[in-house]
């Protein structure tokens, strides 16, 4: 075997059961990885120097093909069900061997990186990838050890990422040919049959969502975070597409991270060392920091060019709506490194309510905060399919159910305790529709959402009067600097008030129904935050 690059002299691929690979490239630089990707025909450079690739068959995660090995470690701790699907330990070993056999005679790219910016929780990762660009993704998204550290780094977790290896469900016990499987005993993640890079990122997120709360008493969170000039931390929870990445990039605040954080006794810290931003409709005018991060070293996924150019057409989402760019966090000019901050003073729950029922901003009481955290509501437009106009509701506990190996109440208990201890203010932000549901109203202007958040952060929303939204009992400000007052009351912004009331009752019913599964775990204070459907005459 030929080995190239920088590595711990005591590290060997045979430790991972990898034998007879053709060549192993350890810890190549971004430029080497970019060059290799282009030479091998995986992608091309855009006119701003970013590497553009196609991820292939999968352009998003495949939750039904994500499994956790069921063994003594996980049997009684994991919240088994359709989110955390059991996988047999022996079958894992067999599949692992088949993957390593596939890699015989092929080149592999090895990367040493880590998760958790707070050194107390550092989790070293060694990743073996089939392609150079998956390796670049890991370099951009995870934290990067110094070249000195690489010489002594010992991995805590291993990721084997082999998009070209397709499982045979009959032989391997998978659902279909693609899979992402976590083994908490062996501390290995195997990913095959899919080239979507999000599986790598969210694989480690799932690991940390288990390890940190279960073994270390640290709350793991699906949120972005930033800090103001006087060091006040804000965190933004939200499901996909609700605005975590967009809203955390704020020229007036330092970026801690855009997607995954831990909250320990003393710190809020980023799990990652980079961002994975949506590119749909990206513009320099609306999102200058993210736009400028698309440059040499960044990895663009599934975008299209303007005809005959290498200029990205961000409005073209013919391959997928989920076009993405992965870049290291220092590509955002005011990123804070190391990405560690103090406990938050403000928490925002972001929801993209395509029904247009919830206020653009509301200040939550303690019970309401817990109720909305456990509910994890968002409603998205049904995608870009022609003729599909009805938004669909999603309730995803803790704004990240898909990544939670433990029962949601574990995270909710930790959050409730921390909100209480730190006297944190909690806000609910609707980044979705205003003036009517999808089809009638329109998406909240980004500039308004930014202004609402700014006003909440700098205390201006403590100086104004509040009204209460019927049914949901949410308290919303009656005025806010730089935002037209008419939009603050969602009912007021709808022309057809009857239609609003009907939609609100409808949505309230869905909240109530969804919460039934959690009500046995909730106290009176939380339960009293439930929406109340008025008896229609
Ligand atoms: P993921 O978890 O998938 O990374 P995310 O929460 O980070 O999702 P963003 O990448 O921030 O979501 O996506 C929000 C999208 O919505 C962006 O494309 C942004 O431009 C757009 N958008 C439009 N209006 C608003 C608004 N008022 N607030 C926030 N985002 C908005
Ligand atoms: Mn994001």
XYZ file of C-alpha atoms and ligand atoms in Angstrom:
569
model
C 0.000 0.000 0.000
C 1.159 3.516 -0.765
C 0.579 6.132 1.877
C 0.790 9.861 1.401
C 0.254 12.905 3.562
C 0.538 13.752 7.200
C -0.545 11.383 9.915
C 0.091 9.966 13.342
C 2.959 7.487 12.714
C 1.175 5.003 14.971
C -2.038 5.142 12.960
C -2.629 2.402 10.418
C -5.537 1.614 8.179
C -5.251 -2.010 9.206
C -6.451 -0.876 12.653
C -9.736 -0.183 10.887
C -9.750 -3.530 9.120
C -8.757 -1.882 5.844
C -6.362 -4.062 3.891
C -4.820 -3.756 0.450
C -6.199 -0.382 -0.474
C -4.362 0.952 -3.495
C -3.266 4.248 -1.983
C -4.202 6.093 1.188
C -4.082 9.891 1.175
C -3.967 11.234 4.716
C -5.091 14.731 5.631
C -4.634 16.343 2.231
C -4.973 20.102 2.059
C -8.158 21.639 0.627
C -6.325 22.575 -2.573
C -5.066 19.024 -3.046
C -8.564 17.661 -2.480
C -10.084 20.169 -4.889
C -7.478 19.334 -7.514
C -8.026 15.577 -7.111
C -11.792 16.016 -7.341
C -11.478 17.874 -10.610
C -8.928 15.462 -12.085
C -11.204 12.545 -11.230
C -14.144 14.251 -12.894
C -16.220 14.781 -9.764
C -16.656 18.516 -10.143
C -15.516 21.834 -11.492
C -14.534 25.240 -10.208
C -17.029 28.078 -10.270
C -15.996 31.573 -11.266
C -15.528 32.430 -7.583
C -13.290 29.383 -7.048
C -15.669 27.072 -5.191
C -15.767 23.381 -6.102
C -19.170 22.389 -7.496
C -20.159 18.721 -7.341
C -23.285 16.640 -7.767
C -24.080 14.328 -4.878
C -25.785 11.821 -7.185
C -28.947 9.846 -6.508
C -29.397 11.348 -3.044
C -29.580 15.104 -2.631
C -30.922 14.978 0.896
C -30.759 12.709 3.929
C -32.627 9.442 3.924
C -34.087 9.071 7.446
C -35.623 5.652 6.753
C -32.171 4.263 6.034
C -30.554 5.463 9.234
C -30.033 2.754 11.839
C -28.522 2.295 15.284
C -26.914 -0.964 16.330
C -28.972 -2.538 19.058
C -26.750 -3.997 21.773
C -25.996 -3.825 25.510
C -24.994 -0.157 25.266
C -28.098 1.020 23.451
C -30.854 -1.486 24.252
C -32.252 0.360 27.262
C -31.085 3.888 26.529
C -32.077 4.580 22.934
C -35.603 5.732 22.132
C -36.371 2.985 19.593
C -38.991 3.566 16.923
C -39.230 4.858 13.405
C -36.567 7.519 14.092
C -34.075 5.217 15.763
C -34.348 1.958 13.886
C -32.651 -1.145 15.275
C -29.813 -2.831 13.413
C -28.377 -6.181 14.371
C -24.798 -6.107 15.731
C -23.647 -9.149 13.753
C -25.110 -7.788 10.558
C -23.209 -4.559 11.199
C -19.937 -6.491 11.415
C -20.669 -8.351 8.210
C -21.629 -5.187 6.352
C -18.503 -3.478 7.667
C -16.382 -6.302 6.277
C -18.120 -6.092 2.923
C -17.410 -2.365 2.782
C -13.722 -2.828 3.564
C -13.568 -5.566 0.935
C -15.052 -3.119 -1.571
C -12.252 -0.674 -0.786
C -9.517 -3.216 -1.575
C -7.571 -2.048 -4.592
C -9.108 1.426 -4.423
C -7.732 4.752 -3.261
C -9.023 6.168 0.011
C -8.803 9.575 1.638
C -8.322 9.722 5.378
C -9.051 12.776 7.500
C -8.403 13.489 11.151
C -10.778 16.093 12.513
C -12.850 16.641 15.625
C -16.167 17.815 16.992
C -16.901 20.133 19.955
C -15.088 23.454 20.209
C -15.015 23.290 24.021
C -11.845 21.263 24.747
C -13.576 19.565 27.683
C -15.829 17.722 25.238
C -13.555 17.283 22.229
C -14.444 14.198 20.200
C -11.751 13.119 17.748
C -12.946 11.714 14.451
C -11.083 9.738 11.829
C -12.928 9.603 8.553
C -12.165 7.362 5.599
C -13.787 8.475 2.349
C -13.947 6.995 -1.086
C -13.839 10.389 -2.805
C -11.660 13.447 -2.272
C -14.657 15.783 -2.113
C -16.350 13.970 0.785
C -13.039 14.438 2.529
C -13.133 18.155 1.723
C -16.649 18.306 3.166
C -15.384 16.824 6.436
C -12.482 19.256 6.474
C -14.890 22.174 6.056
C -17.631 21.059 8.436
C -15.723 19.554 11.339
C -13.085 21.218 13.491
C -9.569 21.118 12.110
C -6.674 19.935 14.292
C -3.377 21.778 13.877
C -0.751 20.017 11.798
C 1.051 19.305 15.079
C -2.036 17.745 16.636
C -2.500 15.477 13.628
C 0.787 13.740 14.465
C -0.578 12.474 17.775
C -4.317 12.399 17.260
C -6.107 9.230 18.300
C -9.702 8.914 17.093
C -12.669 8.487 19.420
C -15.017 7.788 16.521
C -14.517 6.385 13.027
C -16.596 7.199 9.955
C -16.375 5.057 6.842
C -18.021 6.832 3.916
C -18.338 4.794 0.732
C -20.988 6.160 -1.633
C -20.060 3.649 -4.344
C -20.799 0.643 -2.127
C -24.390 -0.444 -2.505
C -25.877 -2.754 0.078
C -27.956 -5.750 -0.861
C -30.950 -5.673 1.491
C -31.320 -9.466 1.359
C -27.709 -10.025 2.392
C -27.113 -6.974 4.556
C -30.392 -6.436 6.359
C -30.732 -2.852 5.186
C -33.970 -1.400 3.800
C -32.452 -0.649 0.420
C -29.013 -0.056 -1.106
C -28.158 3.076 0.901
C -27.589 3.238 4.643
C -26.100 5.197 7.529
C -25.531 3.053 10.609
C -24.289 4.138 14.053
C -22.547 1.672 16.317
C -22.180 3.178 19.813
C -20.211 0.234 21.189
C -17.593 0.180 18.454
C -17.846 3.946 17.937
C -18.134 3.614 14.190
C -20.473 5.156 11.634
C -20.746 3.458 8.260
C -22.340 5.237 5.327
C -22.863 3.606 1.959
C -24.889 3.880 -1.214
C -25.425 7.617 -0.839
C -23.200 10.535 -1.736
C -25.165 13.068 0.276
C -22.682 14.713 2.619
C -25.338 15.673 5.183
C -25.299 12.027 6.351
C -21.712 12.532 7.600
C -22.551 15.731 9.448
C -25.789 14.545 10.963
C -24.228 11.172 11.822
C -21.855 12.871 14.260
C -24.686 15.102 15.462
C -26.667 11.989 16.377
C -23.633 10.610 18.199
C -23.284 13.799 20.248
C -27.033 13.905 20.919
C -26.511 10.589 22.669
C -23.124 10.926 24.301
C -23.400 14.461 25.709
C -26.762 14.304 27.524
C -26.471 10.606 28.409
C -22.885 10.472 29.664
C -21.870 14.096 30.352
C -24.957 15.996 31.440
C -24.556 18.459 28.559
C -27.556 19.594 26.531
C -27.095 19.080 22.794
C -29.105 21.405 20.583
C -30.167 21.697 16.949
C -29.583 25.415 16.827
C -27.359 28.197 15.561
C -25.678 30.683 17.900
C -24.077 34.100 17.827
C -22.842 36.712 20.296
C -23.239 40.463 20.567
C -20.513 43.012 21.208
C -20.987 42.792 24.972
C -20.718 39.023 24.849
C -24.427 38.182 25.121
C -25.175 34.843 23.508
C -28.289 34.125 21.436
C -29.293 30.687 20.198
C -31.732 29.923 17.385
C -33.465 26.557 17.401
C -35.308 25.467 14.303
C -36.029 22.681 11.863
C -34.610 22.651 8.357
C -35.318 25.766 6.339
C -36.533 27.876 9.254
C -33.540 30.247 9.185
C -30.842 29.008 11.605
C -27.999 29.572 9.164
C -29.422 32.709 7.555
C -30.296 34.518 10.784
C -27.160 33.573 12.741
C -25.030 35.268 10.058
C -25.432 38.828 11.319
C -22.803 41.468 10.504
C -23.314 43.018 13.943
C -22.795 39.816 15.900
C -20.054 37.197 16.070
C -20.986 33.811 14.631
C -20.535 30.852 16.980
C -22.111 28.274 14.672
C -24.993 27.656 12.314
C -26.471 24.284 13.242
C -25.320 22.185 16.225
C -24.290 23.258 19.723
C -23.798 21.992 23.234
C -24.773 23.826 26.430
C -22.631 22.743 29.365
C -22.482 24.040 32.921
C -20.512 27.075 31.804
C -20.412 27.248 28.005
C -22.326 27.152 24.767
C -20.058 25.634 22.154
C -20.210 24.712 18.509
C -19.943 21.025 17.634
C -18.667 21.911 14.212
C -16.017 23.997 12.490
C -18.034 25.058 9.482
C -21.418 25.826 7.979
C -23.699 24.044 5.569
C -25.852 26.760 4.061
C -28.795 26.504 1.732
C -28.156 28.153 -1.616
C -31.650 28.469 -3.023
C -32.166 32.089 -4.124
C -28.908 33.089 -2.448
C -28.124 36.738 -3.166
C -25.361 39.132 -2.199
C -27.960 41.716 -1.300
C -29.946 39.621 1.216
C -27.250 37.308 2.569
C -23.885 38.973 1.854
C -21.815 36.923 4.304
C -22.977 33.562 2.996
C -22.746 34.730 -0.610
C -19.127 35.773 -0.103
C -18.287 32.474 1.577
C -18.736 30.704 -1.757
C -15.089 30.795 -2.768
C -11.993 28.646 -3.136
C -12.159 25.825 -0.600
C -15.971 25.812 -0.390
C -17.955 22.854 -1.648
C -21.133 23.556 -3.620
C -23.665 20.774 -4.071
C -26.190 20.199 -6.824
C -26.225 23.737 -8.194
C -26.612 24.749 -11.860
C -24.667 27.321 -13.851
C -25.997 30.000 -16.140
C -25.712 28.499 -19.615
C -22.230 28.553 -21.012
C -20.653 29.978 -17.839
C -19.304 28.860 -14.501
C -21.393 31.463 -12.709
C -23.809 29.818 -10.276
C -27.495 30.391 -10.958
C -28.828 30.200 -7.405
C -32.434 30.470 -8.578
C -32.089 27.313 -10.616
C -33.173 24.446 -8.417
C -33.884 21.964 -11.191
C -31.790 19.250 -9.519
C -33.092 19.862 -6.019
C -34.405 22.639 -3.834
C -31.748 21.561 -1.348
C -28.724 23.123 -3.065
C -25.982 23.654 -0.462
C -22.577 25.083 0.190
C -20.176 23.762 2.846
C -17.440 26.113 4.051
C -15.160 26.428 7.087
C -16.521 28.848 9.679
C -13.731 31.401 9.235
C -15.108 32.067 5.723
C -17.653 34.185 7.635
C -15.653 37.275 8.555
C -16.983 37.771 12.085
C -16.898 34.124 13.146
C -15.687 33.546 16.694
C -12.882 31.005 17.074
C -12.708 28.978 19.176
C -16.473 28.864 18.831
C -17.274 28.949 22.528
C -19.567 31.402 24.310
C -21.328 31.795 27.631
C -24.877 30.702 28.490
C -27.495 32.389 26.269
C -29.384 35.458 27.373
C -31.967 34.918 24.613
C -33.325 31.818 22.923
C -35.280 31.986 19.667
C -37.449 29.175 18.396
C -37.692 29.566 14.621
C -40.709 28.199 12.840
C -41.541 28.596 9.184
C -45.318 28.677 9.517
C -46.571 28.452 5.956
C -50.140 28.748 7.282
C -49.468 32.322 8.366
C -51.137 31.778 11.741
C -48.341 32.545 14.229
C -47.093 36.082 14.939
C -43.741 37.148 13.444
C -42.470 37.333 17.031
C -43.901 36.381 20.412
C -42.368 36.388 23.868
C -42.882 33.048 25.563
C -43.664 32.380 29.186
C -41.830 29.479 30.786
C -44.590 26.934 30.226
C -45.062 28.121 26.656
C -41.335 27.785 26.010
C -41.380 24.154 27.086
C -44.609 23.479 25.215
C -43.225 24.830 21.948
C -39.848 23.150 22.404
C -41.471 19.763 22.878
C -43.891 20.406 19.997
C -41.187 21.523 17.530
C -43.612 22.904 14.992
C -42.938 24.094 11.490
C -45.031 24.004 8.313
C -43.423 24.030 4.952
C -44.752 24.427 1.479
C -44.915 21.027 -0.114
C -41.859 21.664 -2.227
C -41.708 22.825 -5.774
C -44.059 20.321 -7.345
C -46.488 21.923 -9.715
C -49.987 22.200 -8.338
C -49.089 21.387 -4.742
C -50.188 24.403 -2.740
C -51.160 23.032 0.663
C -48.497 23.515 3.328
C -47.823 20.462 5.459
C -47.285 20.549 9.212
C -44.265 19.000 10.832
C -43.960 18.431 14.553
C -40.433 17.418 15.395
C -39.712 17.369 19.128
C -36.888 19.632 20.298
C -36.741 21.011 16.743
C -34.640 18.016 15.785
C -36.396 14.717 16.516
C -34.742 13.027 13.533
C -31.334 13.311 15.221
C -32.271 12.398 18.781
C -31.314 8.930 19.976
C -32.821 9.612 23.438
C -36.421 10.346 24.350
C -37.290 14.038 23.711
C -38.145 14.584 27.362
C -34.447 14.069 28.233
C -33.507 17.159 26.209
C -36.579 19.105 27.306
C -35.804 18.525 30.998
C -32.245 19.761 30.535
C -33.378 22.823 28.595
C -36.075 23.713 31.132
C -33.570 23.521 33.964
C -31.052 25.688 32.129
C -33.613 28.308 31.089
C -34.672 28.560 34.701
C -31.151 28.690 36.167
C -29.925 31.292 33.687
C -33.091 33.345 33.569
C -33.146 33.157 29.776
C -35.726 34.957 27.677
C -37.418 32.827 25.034
C -38.983 34.055 21.811
C -40.982 32.342 19.089
C -40.243 33.658 15.602
C -42.351 32.921 12.548
C -40.059 33.175 9.516
C -42.865 31.808 7.347
C -45.986 33.348 5.930
C -47.770 36.583 6.715
C -51.043 38.082 5.474
C -52.495 34.675 4.595
C -51.398 31.082 4.098
C -49.098 29.996 1.325
C -50.789 30.968 -1.949
C -52.493 34.069 -0.512
C -49.995 35.738 1.798
C -46.274 36.015 1.324
C -43.087 34.966 3.109
C -42.024 37.257 5.905
C -39.437 39.686 4.648
C -35.998 38.689 5.831
C -35.296 42.317 6.751
C -38.324 42.321 9.091
C -37.299 39.097 10.779
C -33.803 40.470 11.263
C -35.216 43.716 12.706
C -37.475 41.810 15.133
C -34.564 39.734 16.387
C -32.356 42.809 16.750
C -35.057 44.581 18.748
C -35.504 41.554 21.010
C -31.762 41.323 21.581
C -31.145 44.980 22.363
C -34.048 45.241 24.786
C -36.280 47.445 22.628
C -39.069 44.885 22.848
C -39.059 45.287 26.637
C -40.239 48.879 26.199
C -43.417 48.223 24.189
C -46.947 46.994 24.811
C -47.969 43.430 24.126
C -51.194 41.935 22.808
C -52.332 38.358 23.182
C -53.197 36.158 20.242
C -56.429 34.252 20.831
C -56.367 30.427 20.646
C -52.560 30.228 20.991
C -52.300 32.649 23.900
C -49.078 34.066 22.488
C -47.948 37.524 23.572
C -46.711 39.672 20.689
C -45.429 43.271 20.683
C -47.746 45.905 19.253
C -44.825 47.849 17.773
C -41.210 47.286 16.844
C -38.589 49.595 15.299
C -38.154 49.166 11.523
C -41.127 46.812 11.221
C -44.639 47.872 10.095
C -46.962 47.401 13.071
C -49.707 45.889 10.872
C -47.760 42.680 10.395
C -47.175 42.031 14.114
C -50.692 40.710 14.623
C -51.158 37.838 12.174
C -54.958 38.008 12.339
C -54.804 41.714 11.566
C -52.594 41.057 8.548
C -55.150 38.701 6.974
C -57.826 40.323 4.853
C -60.243 37.462 5.482
C -60.524 37.271 9.309
C -62.878 34.316 9.203
C -60.396 32.387 7.127
C -57.723 33.236 9.696
C -59.841 31.984 12.596
C -60.558 28.771 10.790
C -56.899 28.192 9.947
C -55.846 29.015 13.520
C -58.358 26.546 14.970
C -57.172 23.974 12.490
C -53.533 24.401 13.440
C -54.382 24.468 17.148
C -56.095 21.109 16.708
C -52.928 19.675 15.192
C -50.808 21.016 18.064
C -53.155 19.432 20.591
C -53.235 16.102 18.821
C -49.461 16.001 18.452
C -48.904 16.828 22.111
C -50.983 13.869 23.337
C -47.917 11.612 23.096
C -46.004 13.891 25.504
C -48.707 15.031 27.909
C -47.925 12.277 30.435
C -44.438 13.798 30.809
C -45.570 17.415 31.113
C -46.516 19.363 34.243
C -49.468 21.745 34.680
C -47.475 24.796 33.671
C -46.525 23.236 30.340
C -49.959 21.781 29.684
C -51.611 25.134 30.314
C -49.624 26.556 27.382
C -51.607 24.363 24.980
C -53.693 26.244 22.396
C -57.374 26.346 23.197
C -59.833 25.939 20.381
C -62.872 28.200 20.787
C -66.287 26.613 20.382
C -67.408 27.816 16.972
C -70.996 29.017 16.854
P -30.991 23.503 7.851
O -31.207 22.898 9.202
O -31.528 22.646 6.753
O -29.583 23.945 7.625
P -31.707 26.289 8.422
O -32.598 26.431 9.609
O -30.289 26.625 8.603
O -31.938 24.841 7.775
P -31.603 28.312 6.416
O -30.503 27.683 5.639
O -31.265 29.490 7.238
O -32.335 27.210 7.291
O -32.767 28.615 5.394
C -33.711 29.649 5.480
C -34.097 29.982 4.050
O -35.249 30.812 4.016
C -32.989 30.751 3.366
O -32.927 30.326 2.031
C -33.465 32.201 3.491
O -32.967 33.017 2.468
C -34.960 32.034 3.362
N -35.783 33.078 4.019
C -36.722 33.831 3.405
N -37.342 34.646 4.268
C -36.794 34.426 5.478
C -37.026 34.982 6.778
N -37.947 35.906 6.990
N -36.269 34.531 7.793
C -35.337 33.561 7.594
N -35.093 32.998 6.393
C -35.800 33.426 5.329
Mn -28.525 25.526 8.368
